[in-house]
Coordinates of N, CA, C and O in Angstrom, one line a residue:
M87 N -28.3 -16.7 5.4 CA -27.5 -16.1 4.7 C -26.7 -16.9 3.9 O -25.2 -16.5 5.3
E88 N -25.6 -16.8 2.6 CA -24.8 -17.2 1.8 C -24.5 -16.1 1.2 O -25.1 -15.6 0.0
Q89 N -23.2 -16.0 0.7 CA -22.2 -15.2 -0.2 C -21.9 -15.9 -1.0 O -21.1 -16.6 -0.6
T90 N -22.5 -16.3 -2.5 CA -22.0 -16.8 -3.2 C -21.2 -18.2 -2.8 O -20.4 -18.7 -3.0
G91 N -22.7 -18.8 -2.2 CA -22.4 -19.9 -2.1 C -21.5 -20.2 -0.3 O -20.9 -21.2 -0.1
E92 N -20.4 -19.2 -0.6 CA -19.7 -19.4 0.9 C -20.5 -19.4 2.1 O -21.6 -19.1 2.2
P93 N -20.0 -20.8 3.2 CA -20.2 -20.5 4.7 C -20.4 -18.6 5.2 O -19.4 -17.7 4.7
L94 N -21.2 -18.6 6.0 CA -20.8 -16.9 6.6 C -19.6 -16.6 7.0 O -19.0 -17.1 7.9
D95 N -19.6 -15.2 6.4 CA -17.9 -14.5 7.7 C -18.1 -14.2 8.6 O -19.3 -13.3 9.1
R96 N -17.0 -13.6 9.0 CA -17.6 -12.9 10.0 C -17.9 -11.6 10.1 O -18.9 -10.8 10.9
V97 N -17.8 -10.7 8.8 CA -18.3 -9.7 9.0 C -20.1 -9.9 8.7 O -21.0 -9.2 8.9
A98 N -20.6 -11.4 7.9 CA -21.8 -11.6 7.5 C -22.1 -11.7 9.3 O -23.7 -11.4 9.7
R99 N -22.0 -12.4 9.7 CA -22.4 -12.5 11.3 C -22.4 -11.3 12.3 O -23.7 -11.2 13.3
I100 N -21.5 -10.7 12.0 CA -21.6 -8.8 12.9 C -23.0 -8.3 12.5 O -23.8 -7.8 12.8
Q101 N -22.5 -8.2 10.8 CA -24.3 -8.0 10.4 C -25.7 -8.7 10.9 O -26.7 -7.8 10.8
A102 N -25.2 -9.6 10.7 CA -27.0 -10.9 11.5 C -26.6 -10.3 13.0 O -28.5 -9.9 12.9
D103 N -25.9 -9.8 13.9 CA -26.0 -9.3 15.2 C -26.3 -8.1 15.3 O -27.5 -8.2 16.2
W104 N -26.0 -7.5 14.5 CA -26.5 -5.6 14.5 C -27.6 -5.7 13.9 O -28.7 -5.1 14.3
R105 N -28.3 -6.7 13.1 CA -30.3 -6.4 12.3 C -30.4 -7.1 13.4 O -32.0 -6.1 13.6
R106 N -30.7 -8.3 14.5 CA -31.4 -8.2 15.5 C -31.0 -7.4 16.1 O -32.3 -7.0 16.9
E107 N -30.2 -6.9 16.7 CA -30.0 -6.0 17.9 C -30.9 -4.8 17.4 O -31.0 -3.7 18.0
R108 N -30.1 -3.8 15.8 CA -30.4 -2.7 15.4 C -31.4 -2.4 14.5 O -30.7 -2.4 13.1
P109 N -32.5 -3.3 14.4 CA -33.1 -3.4 12.8 C -33.5 -2.3 12.1 O -34.0 -2.0 11.1
D110 N -33.7 -1.2 12.7 CA -33.8 0.2 12.4 C -32.9 0.5 11.7 O -33.0 1.7 11.0
V111 N -31.5 0.1 11.7 CA -30.6 0.7 11.2 C -29.9 0.0 10.3 O -30.1 -1.3 10.0
D112 N -29.6 0.6 8.7 CA -29.0 -0.5 7.6 C -27.7 -0.7 7.9 O -26.6 -0.4 7.9
V113 N -27.2 -1.2 7.9 CA -26.1 -2.2 8.1 C -25.7 -3.0 6.9 O -24.1 -3.4 6.3
S114 N -25.9 -2.6 5.2 CA -25.7 -2.8 4.7 C -24.3 -2.3 3.9 O -23.6 -3.4 3.4
P115 N -24.2 -1.7 4.0 CA -22.8 -0.8 3.9 C -21.6 -1.4 4.7 O -20.7 -1.9 4.1
Q116 N -22.0 -2.4 6.0 CA -20.9 -3.0 6.4 C -20.1 -4.1 5.6 O -18.9 -4.7 5.5
G117 N -21.0 -5.2 4.3 CA -20.9 -6.0 3.9 C -19.6 -5.2 2.9 O -18.8 -6.6 3.4
V118 N -19.2 -4.4 3.0 CA -18.3 -4.2 1.7 C -17.1 -3.0 2.2 O -16.4 -3.5 2.3
I119 N -17.4 -1.8 3.3 CA -16.6 -1.4 4.0 C -16.0 -2.5 5.1 O -14.8 -2.5 5.3
G120 N -16.9 -3.7 5.8 CA -16.2 -4.2 6.6 C -15.1 -5.0 6.1 O -14.4 -5.5 6.6
R121 N -15.5 -5.5 5.2 CA -14.9 -6.5 4.0 C -13.7 -6.3 3.6 O -12.6 -6.6 3.5
L122 N -13.9 -4.9 3.0 CA -12.5 -4.7 2.4 C -11.5 -4.3 3.8 O -10.5 -4.1 3.1
H123 N -11.8 -3.7 4.9 CA -10.7 -3.3 6.4 C -10.3 -4.7 6.8 O -9.6 -4.4 6.2
R124 N -11.6 -5.5 6.5 CA -10.6 -6.9 6.9 C -9.4 -7.7 5.5 O -8.1 -7.7 6.2
L125 N -9.7 -7.4 4.5 CA -9.2 -7.5 3.3 C -7.9 -6.9 3.1 O -6.5 -7.4 3.2
A126 N -8.0 -5.6 3.4 CA -6.9 -4.3 4.0 C -5.8 -4.5 4.8 O -4.6 -5.0 4.8
G127 N -6.5 -5.3 5.6 CA -5.2 -5.5 7.1 C -4.3 -7.1 6.7 O -3.6 -7.0 6.8
R128 N -5.3 -7.7 6.0 CA -4.4 -9.6 5.4 C -3.1 -9.1 4.5 O -2.5 -9.8 4.7
L129 N -4.1 -8.2 3.4 CA -3.0 -8.2 2.3 C -1.6 -7.5 3.3 O -0.6 -7.8 2.8
T130 N -1.7 -6.3 4.0 CA -1.0 -5.8 4.4 C -0.1 -6.9 4.9 O 0.9 -6.7 5.1
E131 N -0.6 -8.0 5.8 CA 0.2 -8.7 6.9 C 1.2 -9.5 5.8 O 2.1 -9.6 5.6
E132 N 0.5 -9.8 4.4 CA 1.1 -10.6 3.3 C 2.4 -9.6 2.9 O 3.5 -10.5 2.4
L133 N 1.5 -8.5 2.6 CA 3.4 -7.3 2.0 C 4.1 -7.4 2.7 O 5.4 -7.9 2.0
C134 N 4.0 -7.5 3.8 CA 5.1 -7.1 5.3 C 6.0 -7.9 5.0 O 7.4 -7.8 5.4
L135 N 5.6 -9.5 4.9 CA 6.3 -11.0 5.1 C 7.4 -10.9 3.8 O 8.3 -11.1 4.1
V136 N 7.1 -10.2 2.7 CA 8.1 -9.8 1.8 C 9.2 -8.9 2.8 O 10.3 -9.2 1.8
Y137 N 8.4 -7.7 2.5 CA 9.9 -6.7 2.6 C 10.0 -7.1 4.2 O 11.3 -6.8 3.9
G138 N 10.1 -7.7 4.5 CA 10.9 -7.9 6.3 C 11.7 -9.4 5.7 O 13.2 -8.8 6.2
R139 N 11.8 -9.8 4.6 CA 13.0 -11.1 4.1 C 14.4 -10.3 3.8 O 15.2 -10.7 3.5
Y140 N 14.1 -8.4 3.5 CA 15.0 -7.6 2.7 C 15.1 -6.6 3.9 O 15.9 -5.7 3.9
G141 N 15.2 -6.9 5.1 CA 15.2 -6.2 6.1 C 14.6 -5.0 6.2 O 14.8 -3.2 6.8
L142 N 13.0 -4.5 5.5 CA 12.6 -3.3 5.4 C 11.0 -3.3 5.9 O 11.0 -4.3 5.8
G143 N 10.9 -2.3 6.0 CA 9.3 -2.1 6.9 C 8.5 -1.2 5.8 O 9.2 -1.1 4.4
E144 N 7.5 -1.8 5.6 CA 6.7 -0.6 4.6 C 6.7 0.2 3.5 O 7.1 0.6 2.4
G145 N 7.4 1.3 5.2 CA 7.3 2.6 4.7 C 8.6 2.7 4.4 O 8.8 3.4 2.8
E146 N 10.2 1.4 4.2 CA 11.6 1.8 3.3 C 10.9 1.2 2.9 O 11.9 1.7 1.1
F147 N 10.2 0.3 2.2 CA 10.3 -0.2 1.0 C 9.0 0.3 -0.4 O 10.0 0.8 -1.4
D148 N 8.3 1.4 0.7 CA 7.8 2.7 -0.8 C 8.9 4.0 -0.4 O 9.1 4.2 -1.9
V149 N 9.8 4.0 0.2 CA 10.9 5.0 -0.1 C 11.9 4.9 -1.3 O 11.7 4.9 -2.4
L150 N 12.4 3.8 -1.4 CA 12.9 2.6 -2.3 C 12.7 2.7 -3.5 O 12.9 3.1 -4.6
C151 N 11.4 2.3 -3.2 CA 10.7 2.4 -5.0 C 9.8 3.5 -5.8 O 10.7 3.7 -6.7
A152 N 10.2 4.6 -4.5 CA 9.8 6.0 -5.2 C 11.2 6.5 -6.1 O 10.9 7.0 -6.7
L153 N 12.1 6.0 -5.3 CA 13.8 6.2 -5.8 C 13.8 5.7 -7.1 O 14.5 6.0 -8.3
R154 N 13.7 4.1 -7.4 CA 13.6 3.4 -7.8 C 12.9 4.2 -8.9 O 13.6 4.0 -10.4
R155 N 11.5 4.5 -9.4 CA 10.5 5.1 -10.4 C 10.7 6.2 -10.6 O 10.7 5.9 -12.0
A156 N 11.8 6.8 -10.2 CA 12.5 8.2 -10.4 C 12.9 8.1 -12.1 O 13.3 9.0 -12.5
G157 N 13.6 6.8 -11.9 CA 14.7 6.8 -13.1 C 16.6 6.8 -12.7 O 16.4 7.5 -11.9
E158 N 17.2 6.8 -13.5 CA 18.8 7.4 -13.6 C 18.2 9.0 -13.2 O 17.5 9.6 -14.6
P159 N 18.4 9.7 -12.2 CA 20.3 9.1 -11.2 C 19.6 8.2 -10.3 O 20.0 8.4 -9.0
Y160 N 18.0 8.4 -9.9 CA 17.1 7.4 -9.0 C 17.0 8.5 -8.0 O 18.0 7.7 -6.9
E161 N 16.9 9.3 -7.9 CA 17.1 10.5 -6.7 C 15.8 11.3 -7.1 O 15.0 11.3 -7.7
R162 N 15.2 11.7 -5.7 CA 14.4 12.9 -5.4 C 14.6 13.6 -4.2 O 15.7 13.8 -3.0
A163 N 13.9 14.9 -4.2 CA 13.8 15.6 -3.2 C 12.9 14.9 -2.0 O 12.0 14.4 -2.4
P164 N 13.7 14.9 -0.7 CA 12.6 15.2 0.2 C 11.1 15.1 0.4 O 10.2 14.3 0.9
G165 N 10.5 16.5 -0.6 CA 9.2 16.6 -0.4 C 8.7 15.6 -1.1 O 7.3 15.6 -1.7
E166 N 9.3 15.5 -3.0 CA 9.0 14.8 -3.7 C 8.2 13.1 -3.4 O 7.8 12.4 -3.5
L167 N 9.3 12.5 -2.5 CA 9.1 11.4 -1.7 C 8.6 11.6 -1.2 O 7.0 10.1 -1.0
A168 N 7.6 12.7 0.1 CA 6.9 12.5 0.3 C 5.7 12.3 -0.3 O 4.9 11.8 -0.1
A169 N 4.9 13.4 -1.6 CA 4.2 12.8 -2.3 C 4.4 12.2 -2.9 O 2.5 11.1 -2.9
H170 N 5.2 11.3 -2.9 CA 5.1 10.0 -4.3 C 4.8 8.8 -3.3 O 4.9 7.9 -3.7
T171 N 5.0 8.9 -1.9 CA 4.3 7.6 -0.8 C 3.5 8.1 0.0 O 3.1 7.3 0.5
M172 N 3.0 9.7 -0.4 CA 2.0 9.5 0.6 C 2.0 9.7 2.1 O 0.8 9.2 3.2
V173 N 3.4 10.5 2.5 CA 3.2 10.6 3.9 C 4.1 11.8 4.1 O 4.2 12.3 2.9
T174 N 3.4 12.9 5.4 CA 4.5 13.7 5.8 C 6.0 13.6 5.9 O 6.5 12.6 5.8
T175 N 6.4 14.6 5.5 CA 8.0 14.6 5.8 C 9.0 14.4 6.7 O 9.7 14.1 6.4
G176 N 8.0 14.8 8.1 CA 8.7 14.7 9.3 C 8.7 12.7 9.0 O 9.9 12.3 9.5
A177 N 7.3 12.0 8.4 CA 7.9 10.6 9.4 C 8.7 10.2 7.6 O 9.1 9.1 7.8
M178 N 8.8 11.2 6.2 CA 9.8 11.1 5.4 C 11.3 10.6 6.1 O 11.5 9.7 5.7
T179 N 11.6 12.0 6.7 CA 12.8 12.0 7.3 C 13.5 10.8 8.8 O 14.1 10.2 8.1
K180 N 11.9 10.0 8.9 CA 12.5 9.0 9.7 C 13.0 7.5 9.0 O 14.1 6.8 9.1
R181 N 12.0 7.8 7.9 CA 12.3 6.7 6.8 C 14.2 6.9 6.0 O 14.4 5.9 6.3
I182 N 13.9 7.9 6.0 CA 16.0 8.4 5.1 C 16.7 8.1 5.8 O 17.7 7.5 5.1
D183 N 16.9 8.3 7.1 CA 17.5 8.1 8.2 C 17.9 6.9 8.5 O 19.0 6.6 8.6
R184 N 16.9 5.9 8.5 CA 16.9 4.6 8.8 C 17.5 4.0 7.1 O 18.5 3.0 7.2
L185 N 16.9 4.4 5.8 CA 18.0 4.0 5.1 C 19.1 4.0 4.7 O 20.6 3.6 4.3
E186 N 19.8 5.5 5.1 CA 21.2 5.6 5.1 C 22.0 5.1 6.0 O 23.1 5.2 5.5
R187 N 21.5 4.9 7.3 CA 22.7 4.4 8.3 C 22.5 2.8 7.6 O 23.6 2.3 7.9
A188 N 21.5 2.4 6.5 CA 21.6 0.7 6.1 C 22.6 0.9 5.0 O 23.4 -0.4 4.1
G189 N 23.0 2.2 4.7 CA 23.7 2.4 3.1 C 22.7 1.9 1.9 O 23.9 1.7 0.7
L190 N 21.7 2.5 2.3 CA 20.7 2.0 0.9 C 20.3 3.4 0.3 O 20.3 3.1 -1.0
V191 N 20.4 4.5 0.5 CA 20.3 6.2 0.4 C 21.6 7.0 0.7 O 22.0 6.0 1.7
T192 N 21.6 7.6 0.2 CA 22.3 8.9 0.6 C 21.8 10.7 0.3 O 20.6 10.3 -0.5
R193 N 22.4 11.4 0.9 CA 21.3 12.4 1.0 C 22.9 13.8 0.5 O 23.6 13.3 1.0
R194 N 22.0 14.8 -0.1 CA 23.3 15.5 -0.7 C 22.5 16.7 0.0 O 21.1 17.0 -0.8
R195 N 23.4 18.1 -0.8 CA 22.8 19.3 -0.9 C 22.6 19.0 -3.2 O 23.1 18.8 -3.8
S196 N 21.0 19.4 -2.8 CA 20.8 20.0 -4.3 C 21.5 21.4 -4.7 O 21.8 22.5 -4.2
A197 N 22.2 20.9 -6.0 CA 22.9 21.7 -6.6 C 21.9 23.2 -7.0 O 23.0 24.3 -6.9
D198 N 20.9 23.1 -7.0 CA 20.1 24.2 -7.4 C 19.5 25.2 -6.8 O 19.1 26.1 -6.6
D199 N 19.6 24.3 -4.8 CA 19.1 25.4 -3.9 C 20.1 24.7 -3.0 O 19.0 23.6 -2.1
Q200 N 20.9 25.3 -2.6 CA 21.6 24.9 -1.1 C 21.1 24.7 -0.1 O 21.7 23.5 1.2
R201 N 19.9 24.9 0.4 CA 19.3 24.9 1.5 C 18.5 23.6 1.2 O 17.8 23.0 2.2
G202 N 18.4 23.0 0.0 CA 17.9 21.8 0.1 C 18.4 20.5 -0.1 O 19.4 20.6 -0.2
R203 N 17.6 19.3 0.1 CA 18.3 18.3 0.1 C 17.8 17.0 -1.3 O 16.7 17.6 -1.6
I204 N 19.0 16.4 -1.7 CA 18.3 15.0 -2.8 C 18.7 14.1 -1.8 O 19.6 13.6 -1.2
V205 N 18.1 12.9 -1.9 CA 18.1 11.6 -1.6 C 18.3 11.1 -2.9 O 17.4 10.7 -3.5
A206 N 19.5 10.4 -3.2 CA 19.5 9.2 -4.3 C 19.7 7.4 -3.4 O 20.6 7.7 -2.8
L207 N 19.4 7.0 -4.4 CA 19.3 5.3 -4.3 C 21.5 5.6 -4.1 O 21.9 5.5 -5.5
T208 N 21.6 4.2 -3.6 CA 23.1 3.8 -3.5 C 23.1 2.7 -4.7 O 22.1 2.3 -4.5
G209 N 24.1 2.2 -4.9 CA 23.9 0.5 -5.5 C 23.9 -0.5 -4.9 O 23.1 -1.0 -5.7
P210 N 23.9 -0.6 -3.3 CA 23.1 -1.8 -3.2 C 21.8 -1.3 -2.4 O 21.0 -2.0 -2.8
G211 N 21.3 -0.5 -2.8 CA 20.3 0.3 -2.2 C 19.2 -0.3 -3.7 O 18.3 -0.6 -3.3
R212 N 19.6 0.3 -4.7 CA 19.2 -0.5 -5.8 C 19.3 -1.5 -6.3 O 17.9 -2.5 -6.9
E213 N 19.8 -2.2 -6.0 CA 20.7 -3.8 -6.5 C 19.2 -4.7 -4.9 O 18.5 -5.8 -5.5
L214 N 19.4 -4.3 -3.7 CA 18.2 -4.7 -2.5 C 16.3 -4.0 -3.3 O 15.8 -5.2 -3.6
I215 N 16.3 -3.0 -4.0 CA 14.6 -2.6 -4.7 C 14.5 -3.2 -5.7 O 13.4 -3.7 -5.4
D216 N 15.0 -3.6 -6.7 CA 15.2 -4.6 -7.6 C 15.0 -6.3 -7.3 O 13.7 -6.7 -7.7
R217 N 15.6 -6.9 -6.1 CA 14.7 -8.0 -6.1 C 14.0 -8.1 -5.1 O 12.4 -8.8 -5.1
A218 N 13.9 -7.0 -4.2 CA 12.7 -7.0 -3.4 C 11.4 -6.3 -4.0 O 10.2 -7.3 -3.9
F219 N 11.5 -6.0 -4.9 CA 10.4 -5.6 -5.5 C 9.9 -6.5 -6.6 O 8.2 -6.8 -6.7
T220 N 11.1 -7.5 -7.5 CA 10.1 -8.4 -8.3 C 9.3 -9.8 -7.4 O 8.4 -9.8 -7.3
D221 N 10.3 -10.1 -6.0 CA 9.5 -10.4 -5.1 C 8.4 -10.6 -4.7 O 7.3 -11.1 -4.7
H222 N 8.2 -9.0 -4.5 CA 6.4 -8.4 -4.2 C 5.7 -8.7 -5.1 O 4.4 -8.7 -4.9
M223 N 6.4 -8.2 -5.9 CA 5.3 -8.2 -7.5 C 4.4 -10.0 -7.6 O 3.7 -10.1 -8.3
H224 N 6.0 -11.1 -7.6 CA 5.5 -12.6 -7.5 C 4.6 -12.5 -6.7 O 3.4 -13.3 -6.4
N225 N 4.6 -11.8 -5.3 CA 4.1 -11.8 -4.4 C 2.1 -11.6 -4.1 O 1.6 -12.1 -3.8
E226 N 2.7 -10.5 -4.3 CA 0.8 -9.7 -5.6 C 0.3 -10.7 -6.2 O -0.9 -10.6 -6.5
G227 N 1.3 -11.2 -7.3 CA 0.4 -11.9 -8.4 C -0.3 -13.3 -8.0 O -1.3 -13.8 -7.7
R228 N 0.5 -13.7 -6.6 CA 0.2 -14.4 -6.4 C -1.5 -14.7 -5.2 O -2.0 -15.4 -5.1
L229 N -1.4 -13.3 -4.5 CA -2.0 -13.5 -3.8 C -3.7 -12.8 -4.4 O -5.5 -13.0 -4.7
L230 N -3.5 -12.0 -5.6 CA -4.6 -11.7 -6.8 C -4.8 -13.4 -7.3 O -6.2 -13.2 -7.8
D231 N -4.0 -14.3 -7.5 CA -4.6 -15.1 -8.4 C -5.8 -16.6 -7.4 O -6.1 -16.9 -7.9
L232 N -6.1 -15.6 -5.5 CA -7.1 -15.9 -5.4 C -8.6 -15.6 -6.1 O -9.8 -16.3 -6.1
L233 N -8.3 -15.2 -7.0 CA -9.7 -14.0 -7.8 C -9.5 -14.5 -9.2 O -8.1 -14.7 -10.0
T234 N -10.3 -14.8 -9.9 CA -9.9 -15.2 -11.6 C -9.8 -14.4 -12.4 O -9.9 -12.9 -11.5
P235 N -9.5 -13.9 -13.5 CA -9.0 -12.9 -14.2 C -9.8 -12.3 -14.3 O -10.0 -10.7 -14.2
A236 N -11.0 -12.6 -14.4 CA -12.1 -11.7 -14.8 C -12.6 -10.9 -13.3 O -13.0 -10.2 -13.9
E237 N -12.4 -11.7 -12.3 CA -12.9 -11.1 -11.3 C -11.8 -10.3 -10.7 O -12.0 -8.7 -10.4
A238 N -10.8 -10.2 -11.6 CA -9.8 -9.0 -10.9 C -10.2 -7.9 -11.6 O -10.2 -6.6 -11.5
A239 N -10.2 -8.0 -13.2 CA -10.7 -7.0 -13.9 C -11.9 -5.9 -13.3 O -11.7 -4.9 -13.7
S240 N -12.8 -6.8 -12.7 CA -13.9 -6.9 -12.5 C -13.9 -5.6 -11.5 O -14.2 -4.4 -11.0
L241 N -13.0 -6.2 -10.1 CA -12.6 -5.2 -9.2 C -11.3 -4.4 -9.0 O -11.8 -3.3 -8.9
E242 N -10.3 -4.5 -9.8 CA -10.3 -3.6 -10.3 C -10.7 -2.0 -11.0 O -10.4 -0.8 -10.7
A243 N -11.1 -2.2 -11.8 CA -12.3 -1.6 -12.2 C -13.1 -0.7 -11.7 O -13.2 0.9 -11.2
L244 N -14.0 -1.9 -10.6 CA -15.4 -0.9 -9.2 C -14.0 0.2 -8.5 O -14.5 0.7 -8.2
L245 N -12.9 -0.6 -8.1 CA -11.9 0.0 -6.9 C -11.7 1.6 -7.8 O -11.3 2.4 -6.9
T246 N -11.0 1.5 -9.1 CA -10.7 2.7 -9.9 C -11.6 3.6 -9.4 O -11.4 5.2 -9.5
A247 N -12.8 3.6 -10.3 CA -14.3 4.3 -10.2 C -14.2 4.9 -8.9 O -14.2 5.9 -8.2
W248 N -14.3 3.5 -7.8 CA -14.8 4.3 -6.4 C -14.0 5.2 -5.7 O -14.2 6.2 -5.2
L249 N -12.3 4.8 -6.1 CA -11.4 6.1 -5.7 C -11.2 6.7 -6.0 O -10.9 8.1 -5.4
G250 N -11.4 7.1 -7.5 CA -11.6 8.4 -8.0 C -12.9 9.2 -7.4 O -12.4 10.1 -7.8
R251 N -13.9 8.6 -7.9 CA -14.8 9.6 -6.6 C -14.8 9.8 -5.7 O -14.8 10.9 -5.0
M252 N -14.1 9.2 -4.5 CA -13.4 9.8 -3.4 C -12.2 10.8 -3.0 O -12.6 11.7 -2.8
E253 N -11.3 10.5 -4.2 CA -10.1 11.8 -4.7 C -10.5 13.2 -4.6 O -10.2 13.9 -4.8
H254 N -11.5 12.6 -6.2 CA -11.6 14.0 -6.9 C -13.5 13.8 -6.7 O -14.3 13.7 -7.7
P255 N -14.0 14.4 -5.5 CA -15.9 14.1 -5.8 C -16.5 15.1 -6.6 O -17.5 15.1 -6.9
G256 N -15.7 15.8 -7.4 CA -16.8 16.8 -8.4 C -16.8 16.1 -9.5 O -17.1 16.9 -10.5
A257 N -15.9 15.3 -9.5 CA -15.3 14.8 -11.3 C -16.4 14.5 -12.0 O -17.5 13.6 -11.5
A258 N -16.6 14.2 -13.4 CA -17.4 14.2 -14.1 C -18.0 12.7 -14.2 O -16.5 11.6 -13.7
G259 N -19.5 11.5 -13.7 CA -19.0 10.2 -13.4 C -19.8 9.8 -12.3 O -19.4 8.5 -11.8
A260 N -19.3 11.4 -11.1 CA -19.5 10.9 -9.6 C -20.7 11.1 -9.3 O -21.4 11.4 -9.8
G261 N -21.2 9.8 -8.5 CA -22.5 10.5 -8.0 C -23.6 9.2 -9.2 O -24.1 9.1 -8.1

């Protein structure tokens, strides 16, 4: 059994084992889910190599990117940062603490709500994330270059549709 002329990969071998041991169970979903899971792990490893060059973990990179994407004056409330990076506010506090110690962000009281806080990029933080993001985009491009442009476009369309249906199950076109 070969996929598109390629030798059996680890997922195909696992599926073959399960088909032998449990022929009563449809293991075809494993072909997509298993490969996506393995691919996500490999991609994360490759992406984290770039973050590490800048002394950042994946979470710190995400926070700095969320601040930089905010535009001038490059600041957001911690709750906004949590929403823009899809992490809990508790995890966000730890990331902000680390970035503040490194001199990449500052915290101050909100002018609108004295109980609230605002997190802002410092000059060195902006310089660092601009360099790191440029390197990150080159790295993502390198990884995507393993596909043809048509394959990449097709994969993006499929993943967009699937993710949309997962995040909004009742939306039109789902199902």
